[in-house]
Structures are given as structure tokens and as C-alpha cells.
PDB file of N, CA and C in Angstrom:
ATOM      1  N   UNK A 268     122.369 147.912  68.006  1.00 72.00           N
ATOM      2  CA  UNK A 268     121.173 147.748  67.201  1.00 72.00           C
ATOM      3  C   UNK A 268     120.342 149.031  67.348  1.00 72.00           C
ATOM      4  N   UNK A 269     120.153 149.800  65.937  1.00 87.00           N
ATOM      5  CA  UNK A 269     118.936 150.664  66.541  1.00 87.00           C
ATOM      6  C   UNK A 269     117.914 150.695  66.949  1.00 87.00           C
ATOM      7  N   UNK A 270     116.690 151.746  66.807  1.00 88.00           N
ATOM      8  CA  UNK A 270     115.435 151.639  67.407  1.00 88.00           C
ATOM      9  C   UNK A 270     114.565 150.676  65.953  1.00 88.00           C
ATOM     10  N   UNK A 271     115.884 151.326  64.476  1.00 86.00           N
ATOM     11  CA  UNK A 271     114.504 150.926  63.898  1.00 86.00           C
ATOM     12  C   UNK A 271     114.880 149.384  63.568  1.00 86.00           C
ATOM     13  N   UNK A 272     115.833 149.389  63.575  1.00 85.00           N
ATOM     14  CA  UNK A 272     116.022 147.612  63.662  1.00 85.00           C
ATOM     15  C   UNK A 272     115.434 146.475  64.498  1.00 85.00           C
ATOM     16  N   UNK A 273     115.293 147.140  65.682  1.00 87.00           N
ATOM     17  CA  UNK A 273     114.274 146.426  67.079  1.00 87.00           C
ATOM     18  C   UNK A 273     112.972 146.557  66.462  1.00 87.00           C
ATOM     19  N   UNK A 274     112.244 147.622  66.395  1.00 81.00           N
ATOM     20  CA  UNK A 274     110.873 147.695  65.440  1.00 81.00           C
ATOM     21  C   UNK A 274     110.897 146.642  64.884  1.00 81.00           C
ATOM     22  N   UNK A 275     112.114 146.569  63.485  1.00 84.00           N
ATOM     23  CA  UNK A 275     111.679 145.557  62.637  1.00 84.00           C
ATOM     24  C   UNK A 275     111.450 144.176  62.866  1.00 84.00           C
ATOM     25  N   UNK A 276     112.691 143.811  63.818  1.00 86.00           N
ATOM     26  CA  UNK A 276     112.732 142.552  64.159  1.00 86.00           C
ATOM     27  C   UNK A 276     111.579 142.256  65.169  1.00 86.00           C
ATOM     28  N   UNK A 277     110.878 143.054  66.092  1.00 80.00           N
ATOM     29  CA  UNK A 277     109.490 142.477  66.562  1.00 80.00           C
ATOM     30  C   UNK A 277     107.932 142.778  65.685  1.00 80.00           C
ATOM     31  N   UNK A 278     108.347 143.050  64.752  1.00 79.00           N
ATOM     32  CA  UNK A 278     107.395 142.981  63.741  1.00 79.00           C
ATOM     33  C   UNK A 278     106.970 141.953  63.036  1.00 79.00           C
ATOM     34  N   UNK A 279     108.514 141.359  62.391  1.00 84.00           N
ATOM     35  CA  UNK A 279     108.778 140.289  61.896  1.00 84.00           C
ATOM     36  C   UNK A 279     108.372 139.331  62.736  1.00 84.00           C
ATOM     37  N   UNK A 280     108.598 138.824  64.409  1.00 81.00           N
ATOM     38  CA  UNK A 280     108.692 138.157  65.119  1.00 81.00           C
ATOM     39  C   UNK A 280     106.925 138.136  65.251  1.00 81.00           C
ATOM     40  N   UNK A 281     106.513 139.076  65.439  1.00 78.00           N
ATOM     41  CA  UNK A 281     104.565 139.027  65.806  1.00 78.00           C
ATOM     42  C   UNK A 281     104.061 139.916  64.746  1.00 78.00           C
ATOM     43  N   UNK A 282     104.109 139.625  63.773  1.00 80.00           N
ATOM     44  CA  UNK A 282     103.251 139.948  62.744  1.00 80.00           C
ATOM     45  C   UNK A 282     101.647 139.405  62.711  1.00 80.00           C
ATOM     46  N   UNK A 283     102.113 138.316  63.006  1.00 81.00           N
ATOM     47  CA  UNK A 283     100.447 137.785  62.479  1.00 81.00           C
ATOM     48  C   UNK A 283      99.686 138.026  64.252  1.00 81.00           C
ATOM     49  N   UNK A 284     100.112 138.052  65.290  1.00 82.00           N
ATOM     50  CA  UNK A 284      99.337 138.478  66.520  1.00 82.00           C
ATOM     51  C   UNK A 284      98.749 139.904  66.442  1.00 82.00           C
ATOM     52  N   UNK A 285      99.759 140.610  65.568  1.00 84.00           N
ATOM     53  CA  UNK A 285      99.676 141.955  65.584  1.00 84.00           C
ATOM     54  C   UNK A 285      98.466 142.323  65.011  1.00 84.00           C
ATOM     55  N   UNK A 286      98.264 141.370  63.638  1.00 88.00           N
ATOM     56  CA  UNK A 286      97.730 141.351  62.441  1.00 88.00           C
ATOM     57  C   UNK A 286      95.830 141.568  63.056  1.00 88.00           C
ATOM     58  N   UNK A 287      96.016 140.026  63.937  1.00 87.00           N
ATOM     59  CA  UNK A 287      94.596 139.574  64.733  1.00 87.00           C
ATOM     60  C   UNK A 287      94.222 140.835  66.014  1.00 87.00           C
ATOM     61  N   UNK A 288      95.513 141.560  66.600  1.00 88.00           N
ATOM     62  CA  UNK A 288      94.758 142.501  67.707  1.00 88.00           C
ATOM     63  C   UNK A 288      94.202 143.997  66.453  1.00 88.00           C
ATOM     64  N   UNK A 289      94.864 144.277  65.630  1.00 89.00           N
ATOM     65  CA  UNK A 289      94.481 145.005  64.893  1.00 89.00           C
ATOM     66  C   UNK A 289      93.091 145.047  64.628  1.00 89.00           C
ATOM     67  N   UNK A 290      92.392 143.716  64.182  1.00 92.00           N
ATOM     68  CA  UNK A 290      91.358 143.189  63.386  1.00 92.00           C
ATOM     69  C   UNK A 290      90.176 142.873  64.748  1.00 92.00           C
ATOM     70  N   UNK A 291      90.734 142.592  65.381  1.00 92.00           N
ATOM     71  CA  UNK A 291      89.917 142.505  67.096  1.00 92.00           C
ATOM     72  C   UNK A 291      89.716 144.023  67.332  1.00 92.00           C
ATOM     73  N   UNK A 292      90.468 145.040  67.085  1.00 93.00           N
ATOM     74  CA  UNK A 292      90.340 146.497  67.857  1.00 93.00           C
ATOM     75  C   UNK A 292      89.421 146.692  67.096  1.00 93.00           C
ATOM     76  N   UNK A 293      89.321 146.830  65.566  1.00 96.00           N
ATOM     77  CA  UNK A 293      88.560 147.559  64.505  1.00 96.00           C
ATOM     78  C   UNK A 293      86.951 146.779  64.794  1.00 96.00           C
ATOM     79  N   UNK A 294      87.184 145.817  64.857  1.00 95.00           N
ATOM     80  CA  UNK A 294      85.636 144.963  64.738  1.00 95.00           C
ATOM     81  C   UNK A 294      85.099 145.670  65.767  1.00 95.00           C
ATOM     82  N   UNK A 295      85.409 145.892  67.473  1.00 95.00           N
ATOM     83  CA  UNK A 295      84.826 145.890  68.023  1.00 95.00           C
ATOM     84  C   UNK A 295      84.413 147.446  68.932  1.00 95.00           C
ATOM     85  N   UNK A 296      85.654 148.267  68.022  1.00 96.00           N
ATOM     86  CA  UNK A 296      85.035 149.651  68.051  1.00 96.00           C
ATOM     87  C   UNK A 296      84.087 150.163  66.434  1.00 96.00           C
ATOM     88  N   UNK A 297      83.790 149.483  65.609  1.00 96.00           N
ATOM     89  CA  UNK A 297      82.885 149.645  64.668  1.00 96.00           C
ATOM     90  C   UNK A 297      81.846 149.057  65.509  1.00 96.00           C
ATOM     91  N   UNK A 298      81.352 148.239  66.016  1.00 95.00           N
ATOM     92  CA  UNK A 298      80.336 147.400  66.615  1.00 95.00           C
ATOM     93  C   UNK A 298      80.342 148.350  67.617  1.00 95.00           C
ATOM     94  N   UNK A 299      81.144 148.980  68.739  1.00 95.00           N
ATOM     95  CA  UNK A 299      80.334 150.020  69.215  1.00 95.00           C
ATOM     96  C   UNK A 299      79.933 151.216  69.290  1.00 95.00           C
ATOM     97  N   UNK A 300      80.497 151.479  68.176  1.00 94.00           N
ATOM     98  CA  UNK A 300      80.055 153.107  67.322  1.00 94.00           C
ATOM     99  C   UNK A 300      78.834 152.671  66.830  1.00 94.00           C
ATOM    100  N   UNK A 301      78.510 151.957  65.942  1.00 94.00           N
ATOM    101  CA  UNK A 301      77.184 151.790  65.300  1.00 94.00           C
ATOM    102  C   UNK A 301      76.194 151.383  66.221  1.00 94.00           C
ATOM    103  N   UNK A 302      76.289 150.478  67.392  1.00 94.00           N
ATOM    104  CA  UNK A 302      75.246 150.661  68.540  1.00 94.00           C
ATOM    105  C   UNK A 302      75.029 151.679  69.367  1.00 94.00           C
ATOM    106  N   UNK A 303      76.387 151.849  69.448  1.00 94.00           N
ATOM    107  CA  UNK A 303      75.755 153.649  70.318  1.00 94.00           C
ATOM    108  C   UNK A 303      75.089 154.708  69.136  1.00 94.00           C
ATOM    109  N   UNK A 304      75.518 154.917  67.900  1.00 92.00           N
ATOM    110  CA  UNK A 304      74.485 155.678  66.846  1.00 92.00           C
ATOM    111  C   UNK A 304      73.496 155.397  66.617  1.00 92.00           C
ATOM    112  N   UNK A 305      73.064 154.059  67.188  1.00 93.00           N
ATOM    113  CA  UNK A 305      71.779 153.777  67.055  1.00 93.00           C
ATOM    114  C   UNK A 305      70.978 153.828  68.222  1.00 93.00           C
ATOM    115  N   UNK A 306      71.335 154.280  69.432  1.00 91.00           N
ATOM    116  CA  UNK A 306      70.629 154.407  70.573  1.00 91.00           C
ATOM    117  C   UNK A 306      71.470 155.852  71.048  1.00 91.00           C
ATOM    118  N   UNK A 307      70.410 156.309  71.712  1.00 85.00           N
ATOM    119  CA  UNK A 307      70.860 157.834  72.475  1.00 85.00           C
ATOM    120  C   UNK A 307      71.287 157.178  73.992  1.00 85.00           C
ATOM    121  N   UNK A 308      72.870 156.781  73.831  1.00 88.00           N
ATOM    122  CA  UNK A 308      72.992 156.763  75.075  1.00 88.00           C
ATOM    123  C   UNK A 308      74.233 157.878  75.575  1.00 88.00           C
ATOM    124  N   UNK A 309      74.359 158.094  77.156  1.00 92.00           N
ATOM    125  CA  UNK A 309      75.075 158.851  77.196  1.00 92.00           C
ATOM    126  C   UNK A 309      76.787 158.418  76.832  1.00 92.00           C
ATOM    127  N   UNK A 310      77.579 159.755  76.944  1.00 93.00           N
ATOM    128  CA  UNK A 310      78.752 159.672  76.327  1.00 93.00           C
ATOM    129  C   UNK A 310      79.601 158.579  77.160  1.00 93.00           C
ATOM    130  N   UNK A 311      79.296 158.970  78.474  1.00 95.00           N
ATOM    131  CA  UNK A 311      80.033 157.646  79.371  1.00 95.00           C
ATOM    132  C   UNK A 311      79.919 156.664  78.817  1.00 95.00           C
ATOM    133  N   UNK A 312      78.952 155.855  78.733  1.00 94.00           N
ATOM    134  CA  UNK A 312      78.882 155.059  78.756  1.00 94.00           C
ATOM    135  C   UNK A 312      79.022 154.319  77.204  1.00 94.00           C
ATOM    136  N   UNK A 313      79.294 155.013  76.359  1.00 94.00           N
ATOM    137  CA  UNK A 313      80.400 154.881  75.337  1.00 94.00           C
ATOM    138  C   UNK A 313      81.370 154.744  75.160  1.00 94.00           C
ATOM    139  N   UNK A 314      81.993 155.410  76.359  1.00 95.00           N
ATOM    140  CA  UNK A 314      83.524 155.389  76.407  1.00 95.00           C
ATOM    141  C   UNK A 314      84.046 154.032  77.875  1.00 95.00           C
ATOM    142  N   UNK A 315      82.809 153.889  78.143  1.00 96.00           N
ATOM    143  CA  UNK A 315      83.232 152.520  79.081  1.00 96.00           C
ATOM    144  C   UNK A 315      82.693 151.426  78.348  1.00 96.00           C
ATOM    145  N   UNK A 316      82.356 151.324  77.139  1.00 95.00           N
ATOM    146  CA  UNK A 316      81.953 150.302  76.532  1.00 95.00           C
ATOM    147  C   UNK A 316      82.971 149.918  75.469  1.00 95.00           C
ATOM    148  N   UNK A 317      83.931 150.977  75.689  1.00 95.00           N
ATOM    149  CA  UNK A 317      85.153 151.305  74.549  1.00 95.00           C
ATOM    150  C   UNK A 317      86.218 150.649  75.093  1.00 95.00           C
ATOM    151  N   UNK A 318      85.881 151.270  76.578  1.00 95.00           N
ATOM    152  CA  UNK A 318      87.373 150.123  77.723  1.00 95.00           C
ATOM    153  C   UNK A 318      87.237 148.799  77.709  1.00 95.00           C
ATOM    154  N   UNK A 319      85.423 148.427  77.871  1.00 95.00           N
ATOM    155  CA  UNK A 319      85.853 146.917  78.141  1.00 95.00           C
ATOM    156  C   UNK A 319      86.095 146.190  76.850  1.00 95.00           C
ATOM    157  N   UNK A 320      86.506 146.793  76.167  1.00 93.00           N
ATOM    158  CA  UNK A 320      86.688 145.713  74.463  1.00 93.00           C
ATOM    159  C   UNK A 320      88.349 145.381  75.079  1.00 93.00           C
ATOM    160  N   UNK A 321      88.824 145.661  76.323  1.00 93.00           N
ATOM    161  CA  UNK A 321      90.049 145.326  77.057  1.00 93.00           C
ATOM    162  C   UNK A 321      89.733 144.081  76.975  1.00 93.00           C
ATOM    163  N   UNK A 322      88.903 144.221  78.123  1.00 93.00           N
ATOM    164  CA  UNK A 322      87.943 142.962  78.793  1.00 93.00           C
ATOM    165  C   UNK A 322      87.793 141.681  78.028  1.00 93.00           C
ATOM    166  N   UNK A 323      86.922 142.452  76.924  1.00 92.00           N
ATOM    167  CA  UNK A 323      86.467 141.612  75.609  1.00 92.00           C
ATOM    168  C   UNK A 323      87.567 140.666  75.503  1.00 92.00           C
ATOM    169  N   UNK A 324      88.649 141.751  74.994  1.00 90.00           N
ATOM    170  CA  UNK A 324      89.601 141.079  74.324  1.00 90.00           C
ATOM    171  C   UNK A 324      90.590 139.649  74.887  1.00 90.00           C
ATOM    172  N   UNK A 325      90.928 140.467  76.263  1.00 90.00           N
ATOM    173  CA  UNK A 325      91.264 139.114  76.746  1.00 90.00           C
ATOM    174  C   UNK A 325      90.460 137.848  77.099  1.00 90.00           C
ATOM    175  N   UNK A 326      89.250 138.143  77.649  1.00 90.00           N
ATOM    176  CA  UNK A 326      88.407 137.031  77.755  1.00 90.00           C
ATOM    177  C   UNK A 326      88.307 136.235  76.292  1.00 90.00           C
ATOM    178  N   UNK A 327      88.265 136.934  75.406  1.00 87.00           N
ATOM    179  CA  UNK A 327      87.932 135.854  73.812  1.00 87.00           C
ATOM    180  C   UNK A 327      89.028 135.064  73.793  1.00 87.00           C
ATOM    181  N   UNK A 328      90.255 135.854  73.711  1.00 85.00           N
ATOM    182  CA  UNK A 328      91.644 134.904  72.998  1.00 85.00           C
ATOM    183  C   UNK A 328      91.390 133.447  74.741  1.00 85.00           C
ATOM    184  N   UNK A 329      91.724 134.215  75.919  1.00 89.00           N
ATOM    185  CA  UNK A 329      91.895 133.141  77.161  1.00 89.00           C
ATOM    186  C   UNK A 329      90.606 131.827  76.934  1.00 89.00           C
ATOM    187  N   UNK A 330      89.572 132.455  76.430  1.00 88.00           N
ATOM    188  CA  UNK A 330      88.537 131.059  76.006  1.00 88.00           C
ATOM    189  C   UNK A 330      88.931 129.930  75.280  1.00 88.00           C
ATOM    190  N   UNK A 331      89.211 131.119  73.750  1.00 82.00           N
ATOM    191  CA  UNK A 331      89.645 130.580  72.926  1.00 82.00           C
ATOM    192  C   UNK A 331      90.984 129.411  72.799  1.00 82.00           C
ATOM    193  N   UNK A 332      92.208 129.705  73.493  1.00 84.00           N
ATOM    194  CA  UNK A 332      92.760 129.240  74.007  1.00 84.00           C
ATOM    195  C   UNK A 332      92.629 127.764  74.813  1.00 84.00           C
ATOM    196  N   UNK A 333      91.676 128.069  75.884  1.00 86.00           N
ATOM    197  CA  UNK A 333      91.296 126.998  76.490  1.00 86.00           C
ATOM    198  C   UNK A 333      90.351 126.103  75.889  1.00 86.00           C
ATOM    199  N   UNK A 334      89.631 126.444  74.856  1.00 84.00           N
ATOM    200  CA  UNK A 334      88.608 125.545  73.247  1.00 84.00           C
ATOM    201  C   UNK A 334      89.643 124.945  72.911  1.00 84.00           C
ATOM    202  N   UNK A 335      90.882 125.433  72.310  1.00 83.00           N
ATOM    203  CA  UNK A 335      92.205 124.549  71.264  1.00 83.00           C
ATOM    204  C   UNK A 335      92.759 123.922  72.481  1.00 83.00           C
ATOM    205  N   UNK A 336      93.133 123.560  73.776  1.00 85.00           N
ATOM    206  CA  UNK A 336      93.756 122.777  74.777  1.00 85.00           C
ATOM    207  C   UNK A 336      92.836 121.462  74.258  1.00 85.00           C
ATOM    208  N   UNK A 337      91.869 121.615  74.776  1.00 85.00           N
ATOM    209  CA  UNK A 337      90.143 120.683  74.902  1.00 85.00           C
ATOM    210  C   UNK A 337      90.703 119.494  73.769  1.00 85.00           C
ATOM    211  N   UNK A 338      90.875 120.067  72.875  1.00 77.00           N
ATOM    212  CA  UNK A 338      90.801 119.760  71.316  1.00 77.00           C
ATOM    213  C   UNK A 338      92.191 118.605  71.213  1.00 77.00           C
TER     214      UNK A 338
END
């Protein structure tokens, strides 16, 4: 099997996860570009506000997750 056949087939396989981290990355580096352009803060702390959308990220879906168990 090649490389681009593996590509395809985990594309196919997580498309729509792919779809949602895509749409999670963009939201939440627009949300902190436009708060840091709107305040003079330093560069650090832009770029550690950039890491924890890590953070962010797993904490939302692991909540979220545990909301649809509940349910």
C-alpha cells in the first residue's frame, strides 16, 4: 500500500473529526489574534495563549464527552 493510499484511507476513516479539530483550531486562534490586537500585550504571552488552545482543546471535547455519557 502506498503513502498516498494510507493518507486516503485515514481521511476517509476521520474525516468528520478532522473536519471539527480544523474548525476548533481556526475559532480559537481568530479569538486570540483579535484579543491580543485589541490589547497591547506582550508577545509571550500570545504565544502561550496560542499553546493552551492544546489545553482548551482537550478539556472541551473530555467535558463534552462526559455531558453525552450523563445524557
Amino acid at each position: 500500500m502506498s503513502v498516498v493510499d494510507t493518507l486516503r484511507d485515514h481521511v476517509r476513516d476521520h474525516k468528520r473529526g478532522m473536519f471539527v479539530d480544523l474548525v476548533f483550531a481556526i475559532a480559537w486562534v481568530t479569538a486570540v489574534s483579535v484579543i491580543f490586537d485589541l490589547l497591547s500585550a506582550p508577545q509571550w504571552a500570545y504565544y502561550l495563549t496560542l499553546a493552551a488552545g492544546v489545553v482548551a482543546y482537550y478539556g472541551f471535547f473530555w467535558s463534552l464527552e462526559g455531558a453525552m455519557e450523563q445524557q
